[in-house]
PDB file of C-alpha atoms in Angstrom:
ATOM      1  CA  MET A   1     -14.138-266.726 -90.789  1.00  0.00           C
ATOM      2  CA  SER A   2     -13.481-263.186 -91.966  1.00  0.00           C
ATOM      3  CA  ASP A   3     -10.332-261.190 -91.308  1.00  0.00           C
ATOM      4  CA  SER A   4     -12.403-258.350 -89.847  1.00  0.00           C
ATOM      5  CA  SER A   5     -13.626-260.391 -86.879  1.00  0.00           C
ATOM      6  CA  PRO A   6     -12.163-259.360 -83.521  1.00  0.00           C
ATOM      7  CA  PRO A   7      -9.446-261.625 -82.091  1.00  0.00           C
ATOM      8  CA  ALA A   8     -10.609-264.232 -79.615  1.00  0.00           C
ATOM      9  CA  GLU A   9     -10.132-263.375 -75.968  1.00  0.00           C
ATOM     10  CA  PRO A  10      -7.183-265.266 -74.509  1.00  0.00           C
ATOM     11  CA  ILE A  11      -8.045-268.008 -72.067  1.00  0.00           C
ATOM     12  CA  LEU A  12      -6.237-267.357 -68.827  1.00  0.00           C
ATOM     13  CA  PRO A  13      -5.431-270.174 -66.398  1.00  0.00           C
ATOM     14  CA  THR A  14      -6.063-267.748 -63.527  1.00  0.00           C
ATOM     15  CA  GLU A  15      -7.787-264.429 -63.132  1.00  0.00           C
ATOM     16  CA  PRO A  16      -5.571-261.429 -63.806  1.00  0.00           C
ATOM     17  CA  SER A  17      -4.520-259.591 -60.699  1.00  0.00           C
ATOM     18  CA  ASP A  18      -4.301-255.846 -60.132  1.00  0.00           C
ATOM     19  CA  THR A  19      -1.299-256.335 -57.869  1.00  0.00           C
ATOM     20  CA  PRO A  20       2.021-256.585 -59.657  1.00  0.00           C
ATOM     21  CA  TRP A  21       3.023-259.762 -57.812  1.00  0.00           C
ATOM     22  CA  PRO A  22       0.285-261.535 -55.830  1.00  0.00           C
ATOM     23  CA  ALA A  23       2.736-263.362 -53.554  1.00  0.00           C
ATOM     24  CA  ALA A  24       0.461-263.020 -50.518  1.00  0.00           C
ATOM     25  CA  GLY A  25      -2.350-264.883 -52.265  1.00  0.00           C
ATOM     26  CA  ILE A  26       0.024-267.537 -53.576  1.00  0.00           C
ATOM     27  CA  VAL A  27       1.403-268.239 -50.107  1.00  0.00           C
ATOM     28  CA  ARG A  28      -2.101-268.354 -48.597  1.00  0.00           C
ATOM     29  CA  ALA A  29      -3.170-270.803 -51.320  1.00  0.00           C
ATOM     30  CA  VAL A  30      -0.130-272.971 -50.558  1.00  0.00           C
ATOM     31  CA  ARG A  31      -1.031-273.003 -46.862  1.00  0.00           C
ATOM     32  CA  ARG A  32      -4.633-273.926 -47.620  1.00  0.00           C
ATOM     33  CA  ARG A  33      -3.609-276.736 -49.976  1.00  0.00           C
ATOM     34  CA  ALA A  34      -1.141-278.111 -47.414  1.00  0.00           C
ATOM     35  CA  ASP A  35      -3.537-277.471 -44.501  1.00  0.00           C
ATOM     36  CA  LEU A  36      -0.694-275.902 -42.503  1.00  0.00           C
ATOM     37  CA  SER A  37      -0.462-273.014 -40.066  1.00  0.00           C
ATOM     38  CA  GLN A  38       1.992-270.210 -40.761  1.00  0.00           C
ATOM     39  CA  ARG A  39       4.420-271.723 -38.262  1.00  0.00           C
ATOM     40  CA  GLU A  40       4.129-275.191 -39.844  1.00  0.00           C
ATOM     41  CA  LEU A  41       4.617-273.837 -43.368  1.00  0.00           C
ATOM     42  CA  ALA A  42       7.605-271.823 -42.183  1.00  0.00           C
ATOM     43  CA  ARG A  43       9.145-274.913 -40.595  1.00  0.00           C
ATOM     44  CA  TRP A  44       8.671-276.969 -43.789  1.00  0.00           C
ATOM     45  CA  ALA A  45      10.059-274.147 -45.971  1.00  0.00           C
ATOM     46  CA  GLY A  46      12.976-273.505 -43.626  1.00  0.00           C
ATOM     47  CA  VAL A  47      12.123-269.868 -42.856  1.00  0.00           C
ATOM     48  CA  HIS A  48      11.098-267.915 -39.776  1.00  0.00           C
ATOM     49  CA  HIS A  49       7.346-267.949 -39.109  1.00  0.00           C
ATOM     50  CA  ALA A  50       7.268-264.127 -39.131  1.00  0.00           C
ATOM     51  CA  THR A  51       8.458-264.218 -42.762  1.00  0.00           C
ATOM     52  CA  ILE A  52       5.336-266.120 -43.776  1.00  0.00           C
ATOM     53  CA  GLY A  53       3.190-263.661 -41.819  1.00  0.00           C
ATOM     54  CA  ARG A  54       4.840-260.625 -43.475  1.00  0.00           C
ATOM     55  CA  ILE A  55       4.381-262.116 -46.942  1.00  0.00           C
ATOM     56  CA  GLU A  56       0.710-262.928 -46.326  1.00  0.00           C
ATOM     57  CA  ALA A  57       0.093-259.448 -44.903  1.00  0.00           C
ATOM     58  CA  GLY A  58       1.622-257.880 -48.006  1.00  0.00           C
ATOM     59  CA  ARG A  59       4.440-256.248 -46.060  1.00  0.00           C
ATOM     60  CA  MET A  60       7.102-258.322 -47.801  1.00  0.00           C
ATOM     61  CA  VAL A  61       7.538-259.532 -51.358  1.00  0.00           C
ATOM     62  CA  PRO A  62       9.562-262.763 -51.342  1.00  0.00           C
ATOM     63  CA  SER A  63      12.459-263.371 -53.668  1.00  0.00           C
ATOM     64  CA  ILE A  64      11.974-265.969 -56.396  1.00  0.00           C
ATOM     65  CA  VAL A  65      14.223-268.358 -54.461  1.00  0.00           C
ATOM     66  CA  LEU A  66      12.147-267.968 -51.286  1.00  0.00           C
ATOM     67  CA  LEU A  67       8.845-268.305 -53.137  1.00  0.00           C
ATOM     68  CA  ARG A  68      10.126-271.499 -54.812  1.00  0.00           C
ATOM     69  CA  ARG A  69      10.938-272.957 -51.387  1.00  0.00           C
ATOM     70  CA  ILE A  70       7.515-272.055 -50.016  1.00  0.00           C
ATOM     71  CA  ILE A  71       5.506-273.417 -52.934  1.00  0.00           C
ATOM     72  CA  GLY A  72       7.760-276.475 -53.094  1.00  0.00           C
ATOM     73  CA  VAL A  73       6.267-277.572 -49.769  1.00  0.00           C
ATOM     74  CA  VAL A  74       3.095-278.616 -51.630  1.00  0.00           C
ATOM     75  CA  GLY A  75       4.941-279.900 -54.699  1.00  0.00           C
ATOM     76  CA  CYS A  76       4.274-276.845 -56.900  1.00  0.00           C
ATOM     77  CA  ARG A  77       6.740-275.120 -59.206  1.00  0.00           C
ATOM     78  CA  LEU A  78       6.953-271.632 -60.660  1.00  0.00           C
ATOM     79  CA  ALA A  79       6.200-271.267 -64.348  1.00  0.00           C
ATOM     80  CA  VAL A  80       5.947-268.412 -66.817  1.00  0.00           C
ATOM     81  CA  VAL A  81       2.681-268.635 -68.749  1.00  0.00           C
ATOM     82  CA  ASP A  82       1.632-266.464 -71.688  1.00  0.00           C
ATOM     83  CA  GLU A  83      -1.851-265.049 -72.217  1.00  0.00           C
ATOM     84  CA  PHE A  84      -2.948-268.260 -73.968  1.00  0.00           C
ATOM     85  CA  GLY A  85      -1.895-270.547 -71.121  1.00  0.00           C
ATOM     86  CA  ARG A  86       1.258-271.849 -72.826  1.00  0.00           C
ATOM     87  CA  VAL A  87       4.240-272.440 -70.545  1.00  0.00           C
ATOM     88  CA  LEU A  88       7.429-270.664 -71.568  1.00  0.00           C
ATOM     89  CA  LYS A  89      10.277-273.112 -71.127  1.00  0.00           C
ATOM     90  CA  PRO A  90      13.659-271.724 -70.055  1.00  0.00           C
ATOM     91  CA  MET A  91      16.496-271.807 -72.549  1.00  0.00           C
ATOM     92  CA  ARG A  92      19.465-274.023 -71.759  1.00  0.00           C
ATOM     93  CA  ASP A  93      22.853-272.355 -71.420  1.00  0.00           C
ATOM     94  CA  TRP A  94      25.288-274.151 -73.697  1.00  0.00           C
ATOM     95  CA  GLN A  95      28.934-273.450 -72.992  1.00  0.00           C
ATOM     96  CA  ASP A  96      29.912-273.972 -76.640  1.00  0.00           C
ATOM     97  CA  THR A  97      27.669-271.108 -77.773  1.00  0.00           C
ATOM     98  CA  ARG A  98      29.683-268.315 -76.227  1.00  0.00           C
ATOM     99  CA  ASN A  99      31.837-265.961 -78.197  1.00  0.00           C
ATOM    100  CA  GLY A 100      35.601-265.556 -77.844  1.00  0.00           C
ATOM    101  CA  ALA A 101      35.150-263.224 -74.861  1.00  0.00           C
ATOM    102  CA  GLU A 102      32.996-265.876 -73.092  1.00  0.00           C
ATOM    103  CA  ARG A 103      29.869-263.757 -73.568  1.00  0.00           C
ATOM    104  CA  ARG A 104      26.584-265.488 -74.305  1.00  0.00           C
ATOM    105  CA  TYR A 105      25.092-264.761 -77.714  1.00  0.00           C
ATOM    106  CA  PRO A 106      21.866-262.733 -77.533  1.00  0.00           C
ATOM    107  CA  SER A 107      18.911-264.942 -76.572  1.00  0.00           C
ATOM    108  CA  HIS A 108      16.665-263.645 -79.334  1.00  0.00           C
ATOM    109  CA  LEU A 109      19.065-264.862 -82.035  1.00  0.00           C
ATOM    110  CA  ASP A 110      19.253-268.438 -83.303  1.00  0.00           C
ATOM    111  CA  THR A 111      22.798-269.692 -82.879  1.00  0.00           C
ATOM    112  CA  ILE A 112      24.300-271.554 -85.832  1.00  0.00           C
ATOM    113  CA  LEU A 113      27.026-273.993 -84.843  1.00  0.00           C
ATOM    114  CA  ASP A 114      29.624-274.616 -87.559  1.00  0.00           C
ATOM    115  CA  PRO A 115      28.110-272.228 -90.154  1.00  0.00           C
ATOM    116  CA  GLU A 116      28.156-273.084 -93.842  1.00  0.00           C
ATOM    117  CA  PRO A 117      29.648-270.663 -96.403  1.00  0.00           C
ATOM    118  CA  GLY A 118      27.263-267.731 -96.804  1.00  0.00           C
ATOM    119  CA  GLU A 119      25.682-268.141 -93.374  1.00  0.00           C
ATOM    120  CA  TRP A 120      27.976-265.608 -91.728  1.00  0.00           C
ATOM    121  CA  TRP A 121      27.593-261.931 -92.541  1.00  0.00           C
ATOM    122  CA  ALA A 122      31.370-261.385 -92.913  1.00  0.00           C
ATOM    123  CA  ASP A 123      31.914-264.110 -95.541  1.00  0.00           C
ATOM    124  CA  VAL A 124      31.689-261.418 -98.230  1.00  0.00           C
ATOM    125  CA  TYR A 125      34.690-259.695 -96.643  1.00  0.00           C
ATOM    126  CA  GLY A 126      36.784-262.876 -96.608  1.00  0.00           C
ATOM    127  CA  LEU A 127      37.064-262.955 -92.850  1.00  0.00           C
ATOM    128  CA  ALA A 128      37.673-266.255 -91.052  1.00  0.00           C
ATOM    129  CA  ARG A 129      34.376-267.942 -90.243  1.00  0.00           C
ATOM    130  CA  PRO A 130      33.804-268.396 -86.479  1.00  0.00           C
ATOM    131  CA  PRO A 131      32.812-271.773 -85.006  1.00  0.00           C
ATOM    132  CA  GLU A 132      29.353-270.328 -84.336  1.00  0.00           C
ATOM    133  CA  THR A 133      27.327-267.357 -85.455  1.00  0.00           C
ATOM    134  CA  PHE A 134      23.699-266.282 -85.771  1.00  0.00           C
ATOM    135  CA  TYR A 135      21.257-264.759 -88.211  1.00  0.00           C
ATOM    136  CA  ARG A 136      20.964-261.056 -87.451  1.00  0.00           C
ATOM    137  CA  ASP A 137      18.214-260.356 -89.982  1.00  0.00           C
ATOM    138  CA  ARG A 138      14.878-260.751 -88.165  1.00  0.00           C
ATOM    139  CA  ALA A 139      12.928-261.381 -91.400  1.00  0.00           C
ATOM    140  CA  VAL A 140      15.245-264.257 -92.291  1.00  0.00           C
ATOM    141  CA  ARG A 141      15.049-265.704 -88.761  1.00  0.00           C
ATOM    142  CA  ASP A 142      11.254-265.500 -88.718  1.00  0.00           C
ATOM    143  CA  ALA A 143      10.982-267.073 -92.188  1.00  0.00           C
ATOM    144  CA  MET A 144      13.279-269.915 -91.148  1.00  0.00           C
ATOM    145  CA  ARG A 145      11.236-270.541 -87.990  1.00  0.00           C
ATOM    146  CA  ARG A 146       7.980-270.626 -90.004  1.00  0.00           C
ATOM    147  CA  ARG A 147       9.560-273.056 -92.472  1.00  0.00           C
ATOM    148  CA  SER A 148      10.845-275.249 -89.643  1.00  0.00           C
ATOM    149  CA  GLN A 149       7.396-275.362 -88.006  1.00  0.00           C
ATOM    150  CA  TRP A 150       5.805-276.265 -91.319  1.00  0.00           C
ATOM    151  CA  GLU A 151       8.386-278.995 -92.015  1.00  0.00           C
ATOM    152  CA  VAL A 152       7.726-280.745 -88.711  1.00  0.00           C
ATOM    153  CA  ARG A 153       3.991-280.395 -89.395  1.00  0.00           C
ATOM    154  CA  VAL A 154       2.916-278.862 -86.155  1.00  0.00           C
ATOM    155  CA  ALA A 155      -0.805-279.562 -85.985  1.00  0.00           C
ATOM    156  CA  ARG A 156      -1.764-275.943 -86.514  1.00  0.00           C
ATOM    157  CA  HIS A 157       0.354-275.754 -89.719  1.00  0.00           C
ATOM    158  CA  ARG A 158      -0.683-279.018 -91.412  1.00  0.00           C
ATOM    159  CA  HIS A 159      -3.233-277.377 -93.688  1.00  0.00           C
ATOM    160  CA  LEU A 160      -0.915-274.554 -94.814  1.00  0.00           C
ATOM    161  CA  PRO A 161       1.157-274.558 -98.015  1.00  0.00           C
ATOM    162  CA  PRO A 162       4.922-274.445 -97.488  1.00  0.00           C
ATOM    163  CA  PRO A 163       6.192-270.989 -96.613  1.00  0.00           C
ATOM    164  CA  PRO A 164       8.807-269.458 -98.914  1.00  0.00           C
ATOM    165  CA  TRP A 165      12.363-270.402 -98.098  1.00  0.00           C
ATOM    166  CA  PRO A 166      14.481-267.379 -97.138  1.00  0.00           C
ATOM    167  CA  SER A 167      17.366-266.268 -99.285  1.00  0.00           C
ATOM    168  CA  ARG A 168      20.596-267.880 -98.109  1.00  0.00           C
ATOM    169  CA  GLY A 169      22.716-264.979 -99.348  1.00  0.00           C
ATOM    170  CA  ILE A 170      24.249-262.264 -97.275  1.00  0.00           C
ATOM    171  CA  LEU A 171      22.579-262.051 -93.881  1.00  0.00           C
ATOM    172  CA  THR A 172      22.788-258.771 -92.059  1.00  0.00           C
TER     173      THR A 172
END
């Protein structure tokens, strides 16, 4: 396989839609699967029957909460799926990973509970180490994630040599 070959087309679980949120089609598919009228679906979902009609006609875009109730009638759940069909799982909110002002650390950063010396960027200044911190340097975070994937031998990484371990010095 050469590096100049074009990337493979992603396999989509459904056809892409030109509409930004195809709620009308989702609700119609739910009704078909459940073999229910609009009034019956509305009764099961606990909404007014006109709400179902407005959604199906495209005159109303339901909230996420409302759509969850409607699709829950047939036992379906909402999921976020990337272009390769992988489900993105929500992150848990851990109370012990909030800073002193009770703000959540940024989601894109890996939180380090009880950091070791050198893992916090302010160690070089002699500041008191917090009970939790994170790696702010994206290159270090990405290298650590690659190393972690390799160490657990995810099937797609089994044939690869170990990635270099990132420097554990000052992290910016």
